[in-house]
Short mmCIF file of C-alpha atoms in Angstrom, two decimals:
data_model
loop_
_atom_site.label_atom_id
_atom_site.label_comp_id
_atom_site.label_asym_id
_atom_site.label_seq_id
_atom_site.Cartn_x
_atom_site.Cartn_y
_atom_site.Cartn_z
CA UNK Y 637 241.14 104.47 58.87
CA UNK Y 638 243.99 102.97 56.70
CA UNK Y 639 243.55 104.07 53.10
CA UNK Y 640 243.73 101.92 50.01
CA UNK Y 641 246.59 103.12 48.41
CA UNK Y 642 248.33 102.72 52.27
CA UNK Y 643 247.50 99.31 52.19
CA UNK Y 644 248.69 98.55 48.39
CA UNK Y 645 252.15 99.97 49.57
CA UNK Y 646 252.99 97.49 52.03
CA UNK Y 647 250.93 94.43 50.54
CA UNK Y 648 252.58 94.46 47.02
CA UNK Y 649 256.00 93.06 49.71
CA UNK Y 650 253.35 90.41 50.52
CA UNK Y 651 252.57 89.42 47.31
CA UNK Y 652 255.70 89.53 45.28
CA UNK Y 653 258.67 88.85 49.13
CA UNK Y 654 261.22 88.50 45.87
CA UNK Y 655 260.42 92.55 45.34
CA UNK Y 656 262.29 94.24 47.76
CA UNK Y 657 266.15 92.74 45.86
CA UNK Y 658 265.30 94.90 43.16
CA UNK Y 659 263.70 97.90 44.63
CA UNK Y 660 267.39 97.92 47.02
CA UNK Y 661 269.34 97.81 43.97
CA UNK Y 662 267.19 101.16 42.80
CA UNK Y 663 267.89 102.75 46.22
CA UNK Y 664 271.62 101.71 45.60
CA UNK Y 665 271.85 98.86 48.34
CA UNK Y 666 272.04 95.53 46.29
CA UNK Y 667 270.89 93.50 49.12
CA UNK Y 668 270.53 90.22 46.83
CA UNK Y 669 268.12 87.98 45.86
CA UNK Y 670 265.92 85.85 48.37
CA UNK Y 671 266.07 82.25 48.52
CA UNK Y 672 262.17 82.50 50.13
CA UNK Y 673 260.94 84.56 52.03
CA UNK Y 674 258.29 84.25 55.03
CA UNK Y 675 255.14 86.71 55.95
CA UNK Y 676 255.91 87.22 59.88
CA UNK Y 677 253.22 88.01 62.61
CA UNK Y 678 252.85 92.07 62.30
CA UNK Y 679 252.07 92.72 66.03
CA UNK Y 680 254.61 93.53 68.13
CA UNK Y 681 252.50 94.56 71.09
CA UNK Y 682 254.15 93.39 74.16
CA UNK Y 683 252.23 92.29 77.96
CA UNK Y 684 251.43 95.80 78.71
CA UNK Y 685 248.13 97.94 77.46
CA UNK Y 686 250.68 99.56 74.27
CA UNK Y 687 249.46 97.89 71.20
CA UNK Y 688 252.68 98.36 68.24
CA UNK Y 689 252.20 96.81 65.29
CA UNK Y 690 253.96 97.25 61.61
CA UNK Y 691 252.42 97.37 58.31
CA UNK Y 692 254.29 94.57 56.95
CA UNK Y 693 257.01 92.17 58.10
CA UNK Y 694 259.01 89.66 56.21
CA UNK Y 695 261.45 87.03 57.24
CA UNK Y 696 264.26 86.67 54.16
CA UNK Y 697 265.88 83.91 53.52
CA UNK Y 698 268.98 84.14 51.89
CA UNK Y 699 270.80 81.48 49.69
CA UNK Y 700 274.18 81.35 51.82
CA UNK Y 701 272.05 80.78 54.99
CA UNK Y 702 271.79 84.22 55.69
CA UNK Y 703 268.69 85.93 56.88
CA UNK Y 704 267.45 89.28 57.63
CA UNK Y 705 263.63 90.67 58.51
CA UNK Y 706 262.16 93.45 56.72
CA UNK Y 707 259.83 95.86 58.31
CA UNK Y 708 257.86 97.61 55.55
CA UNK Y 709 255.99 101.31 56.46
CA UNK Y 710 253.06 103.26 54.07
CA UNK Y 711 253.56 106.42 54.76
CA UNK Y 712 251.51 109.27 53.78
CA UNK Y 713 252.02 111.99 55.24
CA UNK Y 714 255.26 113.74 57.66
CA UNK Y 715 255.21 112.22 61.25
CA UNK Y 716 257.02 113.61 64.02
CA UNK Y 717 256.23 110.62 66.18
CA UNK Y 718 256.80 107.78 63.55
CA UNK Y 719 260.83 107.67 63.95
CA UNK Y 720 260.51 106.91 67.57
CA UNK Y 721 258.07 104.53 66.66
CA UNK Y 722 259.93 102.66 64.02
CA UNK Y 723 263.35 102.41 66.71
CA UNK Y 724 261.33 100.57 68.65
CA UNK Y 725 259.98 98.26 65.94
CA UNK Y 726 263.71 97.66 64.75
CA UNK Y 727 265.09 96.77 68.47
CA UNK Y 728 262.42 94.93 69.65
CA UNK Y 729 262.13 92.82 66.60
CA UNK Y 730 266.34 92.44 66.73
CA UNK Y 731 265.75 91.77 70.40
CA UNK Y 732 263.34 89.18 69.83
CA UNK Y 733 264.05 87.32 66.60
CA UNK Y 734 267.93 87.56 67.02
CA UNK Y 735 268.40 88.58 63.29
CA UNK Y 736 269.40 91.95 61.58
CA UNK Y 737 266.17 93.99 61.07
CA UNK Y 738 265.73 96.64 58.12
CA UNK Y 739 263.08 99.11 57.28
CA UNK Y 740 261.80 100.03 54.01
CA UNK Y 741 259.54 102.99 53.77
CA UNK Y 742 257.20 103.49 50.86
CA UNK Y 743 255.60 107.02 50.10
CA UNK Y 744 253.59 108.27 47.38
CA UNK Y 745 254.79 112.11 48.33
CA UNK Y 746 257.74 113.18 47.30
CA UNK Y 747 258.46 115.57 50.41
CA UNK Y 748 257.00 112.73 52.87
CA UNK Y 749 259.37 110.46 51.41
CA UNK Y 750 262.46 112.86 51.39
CA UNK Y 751 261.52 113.58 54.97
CA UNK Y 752 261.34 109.68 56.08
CA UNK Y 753 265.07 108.93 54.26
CA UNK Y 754 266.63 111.66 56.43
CA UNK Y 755 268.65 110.44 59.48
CA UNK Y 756 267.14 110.49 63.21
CA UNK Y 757 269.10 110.45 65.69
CA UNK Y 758 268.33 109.73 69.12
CA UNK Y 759 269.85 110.57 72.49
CA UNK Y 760 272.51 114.21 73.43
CA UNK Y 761 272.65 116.05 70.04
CA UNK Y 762 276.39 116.19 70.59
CA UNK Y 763 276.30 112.35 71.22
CA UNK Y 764 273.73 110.83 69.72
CA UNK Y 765 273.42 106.95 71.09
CA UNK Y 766 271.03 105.83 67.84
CA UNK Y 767 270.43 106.96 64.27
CA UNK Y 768 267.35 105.37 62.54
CA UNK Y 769 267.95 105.59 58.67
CA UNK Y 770 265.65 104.10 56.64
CA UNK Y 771 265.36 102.87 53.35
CA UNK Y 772 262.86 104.26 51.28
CA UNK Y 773 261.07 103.91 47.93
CA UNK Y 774 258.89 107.29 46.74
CA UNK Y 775 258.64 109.13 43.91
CA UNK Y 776 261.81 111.08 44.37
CA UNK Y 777 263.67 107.69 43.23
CA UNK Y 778 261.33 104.98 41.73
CA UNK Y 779 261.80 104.71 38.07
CA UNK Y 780 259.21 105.96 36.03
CA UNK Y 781 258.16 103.11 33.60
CA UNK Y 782 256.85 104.10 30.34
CA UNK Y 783 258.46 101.71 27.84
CA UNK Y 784 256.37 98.38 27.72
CA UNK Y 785 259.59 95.67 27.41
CA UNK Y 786 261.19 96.94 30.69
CA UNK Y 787 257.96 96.71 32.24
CA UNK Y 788 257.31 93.04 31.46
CA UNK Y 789 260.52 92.46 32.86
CA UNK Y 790 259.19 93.22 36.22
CA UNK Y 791 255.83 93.77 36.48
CA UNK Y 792 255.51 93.66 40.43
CA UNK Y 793 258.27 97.02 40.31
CA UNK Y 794 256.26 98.28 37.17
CA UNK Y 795 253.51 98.19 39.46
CA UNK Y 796 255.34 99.61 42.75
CA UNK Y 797 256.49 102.18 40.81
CA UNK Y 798 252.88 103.17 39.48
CA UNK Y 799 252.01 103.45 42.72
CA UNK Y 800 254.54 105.37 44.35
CA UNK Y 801 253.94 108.04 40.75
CA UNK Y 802 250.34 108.30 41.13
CA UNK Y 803 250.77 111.56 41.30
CA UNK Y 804 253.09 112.18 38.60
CA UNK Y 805 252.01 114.48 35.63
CA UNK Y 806 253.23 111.41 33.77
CA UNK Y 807 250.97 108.60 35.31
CA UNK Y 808 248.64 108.33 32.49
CA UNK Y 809 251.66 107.32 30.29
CA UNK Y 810 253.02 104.97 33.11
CA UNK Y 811 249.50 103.36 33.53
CA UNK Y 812 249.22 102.80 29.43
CA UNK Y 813 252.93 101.02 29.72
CA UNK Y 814 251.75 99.19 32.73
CA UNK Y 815 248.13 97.83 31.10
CA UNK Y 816 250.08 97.64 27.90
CA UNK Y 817 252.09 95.03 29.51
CA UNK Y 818 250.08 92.63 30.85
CA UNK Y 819 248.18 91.63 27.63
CA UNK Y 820 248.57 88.44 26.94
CA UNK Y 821 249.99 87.65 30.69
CA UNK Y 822 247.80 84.62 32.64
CA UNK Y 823 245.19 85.64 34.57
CA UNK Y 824 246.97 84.58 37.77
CA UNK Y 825 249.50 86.93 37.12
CA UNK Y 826 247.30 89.70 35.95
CA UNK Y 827 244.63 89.70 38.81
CA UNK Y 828 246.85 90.66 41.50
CA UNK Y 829 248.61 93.17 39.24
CA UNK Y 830 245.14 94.94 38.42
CA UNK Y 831 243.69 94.72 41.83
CA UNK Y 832 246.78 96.29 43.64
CA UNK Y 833 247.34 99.20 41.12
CA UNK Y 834 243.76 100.17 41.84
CA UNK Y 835 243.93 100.40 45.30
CA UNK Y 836 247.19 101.59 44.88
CA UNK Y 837 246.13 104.68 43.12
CA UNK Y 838 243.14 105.18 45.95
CA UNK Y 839 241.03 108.05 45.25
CA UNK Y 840 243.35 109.97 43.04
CA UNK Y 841 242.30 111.25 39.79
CA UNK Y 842 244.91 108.38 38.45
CA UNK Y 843 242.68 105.76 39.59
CA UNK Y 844 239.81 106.76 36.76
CA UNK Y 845 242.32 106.60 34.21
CA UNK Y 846 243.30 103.12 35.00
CA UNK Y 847 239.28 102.01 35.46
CA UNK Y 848 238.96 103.48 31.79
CA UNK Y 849 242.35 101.05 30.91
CA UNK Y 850 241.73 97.98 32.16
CA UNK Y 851 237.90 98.81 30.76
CA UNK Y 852 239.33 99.20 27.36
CA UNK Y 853 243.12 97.71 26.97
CA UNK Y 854 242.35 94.64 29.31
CA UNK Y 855 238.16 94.15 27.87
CA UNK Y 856 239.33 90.28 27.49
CA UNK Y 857 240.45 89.66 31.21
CA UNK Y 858 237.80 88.67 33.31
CA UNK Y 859 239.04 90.00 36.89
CA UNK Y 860 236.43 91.44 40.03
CA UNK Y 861 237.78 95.39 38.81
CA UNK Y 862 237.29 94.95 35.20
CA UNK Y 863 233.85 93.26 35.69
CA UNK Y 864 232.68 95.72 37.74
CA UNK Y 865 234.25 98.58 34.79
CA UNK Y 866 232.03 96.74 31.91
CA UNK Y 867 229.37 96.98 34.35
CA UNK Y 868 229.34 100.84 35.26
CA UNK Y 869 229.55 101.32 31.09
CA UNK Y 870 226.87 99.05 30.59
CA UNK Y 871 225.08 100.78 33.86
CA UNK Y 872 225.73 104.31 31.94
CA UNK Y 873 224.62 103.11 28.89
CA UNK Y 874 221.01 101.75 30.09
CA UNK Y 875 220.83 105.08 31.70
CA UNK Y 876 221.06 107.37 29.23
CA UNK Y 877 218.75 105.35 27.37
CA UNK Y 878 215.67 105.92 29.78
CA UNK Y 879 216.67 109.44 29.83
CA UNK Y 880 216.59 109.67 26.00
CA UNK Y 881 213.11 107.89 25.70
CA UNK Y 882 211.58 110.20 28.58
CA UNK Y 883 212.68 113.41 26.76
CA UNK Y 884 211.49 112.14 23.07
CA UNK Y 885 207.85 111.78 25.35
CA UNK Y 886 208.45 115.36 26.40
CA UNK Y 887 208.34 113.68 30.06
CA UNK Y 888 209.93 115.81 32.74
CA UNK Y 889 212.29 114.54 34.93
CA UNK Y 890 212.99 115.72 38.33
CA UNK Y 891 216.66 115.62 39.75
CA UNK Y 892 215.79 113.41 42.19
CA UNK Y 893 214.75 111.24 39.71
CA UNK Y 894 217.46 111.80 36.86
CA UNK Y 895 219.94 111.23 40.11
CA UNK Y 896 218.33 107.79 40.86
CA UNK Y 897 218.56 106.52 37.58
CA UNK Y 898 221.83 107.93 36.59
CA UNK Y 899 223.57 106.56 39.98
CA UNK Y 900 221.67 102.92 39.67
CA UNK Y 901 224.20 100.12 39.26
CA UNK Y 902 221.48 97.38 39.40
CA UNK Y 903 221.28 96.38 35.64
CA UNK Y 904 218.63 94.21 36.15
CA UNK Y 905 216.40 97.16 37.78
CA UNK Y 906 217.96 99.34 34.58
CA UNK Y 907 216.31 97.01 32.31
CA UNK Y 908 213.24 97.03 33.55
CA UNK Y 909 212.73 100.81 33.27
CA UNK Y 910 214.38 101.45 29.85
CA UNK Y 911 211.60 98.67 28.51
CA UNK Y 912 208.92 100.72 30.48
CA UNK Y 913 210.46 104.16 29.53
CA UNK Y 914 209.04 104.53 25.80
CA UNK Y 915 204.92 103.89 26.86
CA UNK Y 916 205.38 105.93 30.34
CA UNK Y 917 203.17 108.58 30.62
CA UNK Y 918 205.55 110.36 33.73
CA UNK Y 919 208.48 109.58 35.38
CA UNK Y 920 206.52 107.63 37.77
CA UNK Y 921 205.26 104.61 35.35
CA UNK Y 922 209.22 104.03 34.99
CA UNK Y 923 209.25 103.14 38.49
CA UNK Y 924 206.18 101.27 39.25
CA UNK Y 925 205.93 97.67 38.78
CA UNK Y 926 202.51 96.66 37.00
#
């Protein structure tokens, strides 16, 4: 199953086609700035029972009539078999779109990602007929954004770089910069921004600390994530409230019990047992409609 944090890799390119001109000129390949760009069809599955298919594909459009197509990869981990698999991408997509394919691979892993820009070659080691080498963006050469005016400046690389430094000892001060920055920004601008960093960040530790940010730095933008942040506080809060009332009764409470209030995000249900919690006479009467 494709993770999150895969999927944020890849879809930030489908979000913000204008990113990958400035994430080349921070792998030192100034590849210019798009004139548009176009989300292609991903599958590349030909008439036989072999199903290929990319994470992400691009057509860019270039201002002097030049255009290219960019394949983007989320890798997480060292593949053996991936290199064979992205030659094919690249040939069958020059083969069948007649323009120059690239590939950009993005890695949250620092050795994944210095194992995916090395060069594979294919064919007689002393005559190789194909080299694959790959672009690629990871935490070996993002930038790691911690001053608030540089992120503004680019706030779909502030957040590709937050991604690809999730696990940086220095995430917690990239995540500030990054929340920091998009006060005061339109919600249109800001949704995406908070949405992809926290899939981005996946299950990692990282992701916590930018629930608690957006909770408190962000508490005036109304977005799905930062709802559903005011909600688990307001959840907690409720919680600890029945709690409080049942142990002022002297009311014991089982851990099957303490677990189903403490893990309840229904706030309506919450309500409804912190108003019965302070005339219960067990655990039970906090329960049981009357």
């Amino acid at each position: 199953m494709v993770s999150s944090s895969h999927e944020a890799m890849h879809r930030i390119f489908q979000e913000y086609p204008g990113l990958f001109s400035r994430v080349s000129e921070v792998l030192g390949v100034a590849i210019g700035a798009p004139a548009s760009a176009t989300v292609m069809p991903t599958d590349l599955t030909e008439n036989r029972p072999l199903e290929r298919r990319v994470d992400t594909l691009l057509r860019i459009d270039m201002e002097d009539d030049q255009s290219y197509l960019l394949a983007i990869e989320a890798q997480g981990k060292k593949d053996p078999e991936k290199p064979a698999s992205w030659m094919y991408y690249l040939s069958y997509l020059q083969a069948k779109y007649r323009l120059p394919p690239m590939l950009l691979v993005v890695c949250q892993d620092r050795a994944t990602a210095e194992w995916a820009a090395r060069p594979f070659p294919v064919g007689h080691p002393q005559s190789p007929v194909l080299t694959l080498q790959a672009l690629v963006a990871g935490p070996h050469n993002m930038p790691v954004i911690i001053d608030v005016a540089e992120a503004r400046k680019d706030l779909a690389l502030a957040t590709l770089a937050a991604i690809t430094h999730a696990g940086d000892p220095d995430i917690g001060a990239i995540l500030k910069t990054l929340s920091t920055a998009l006060r005061d920004v339109p919600e249109t601008i800001a949704d995406p921004i908070v949405e992809l960093t926290a899939q981005g960040l996946g299950n990692r530790p990282a992701a916590q600390q930018w629930r608690n940010l957006v909770a408190v730095d962000l508490s005036f933008y109304k977005s799905s994530l930062s709802e559903e942040i005011r909600d688990e506080g307001r959840a907690e809060g409720l919680a600890r409230g029945i709690l409080l009332f049942l142990a002022q009764a002297g009311i014991d409470v089982p851990d099957e019990a303490r677990e189903r209030i403490t893990s309840c995000t229904d706030l309506d249900a919450l309500s409804r047992w912190l108003l019965r919690a302070p005339t219960a006479a067990s655990v039970e009467d906090v329960f049981t409609e009357k």
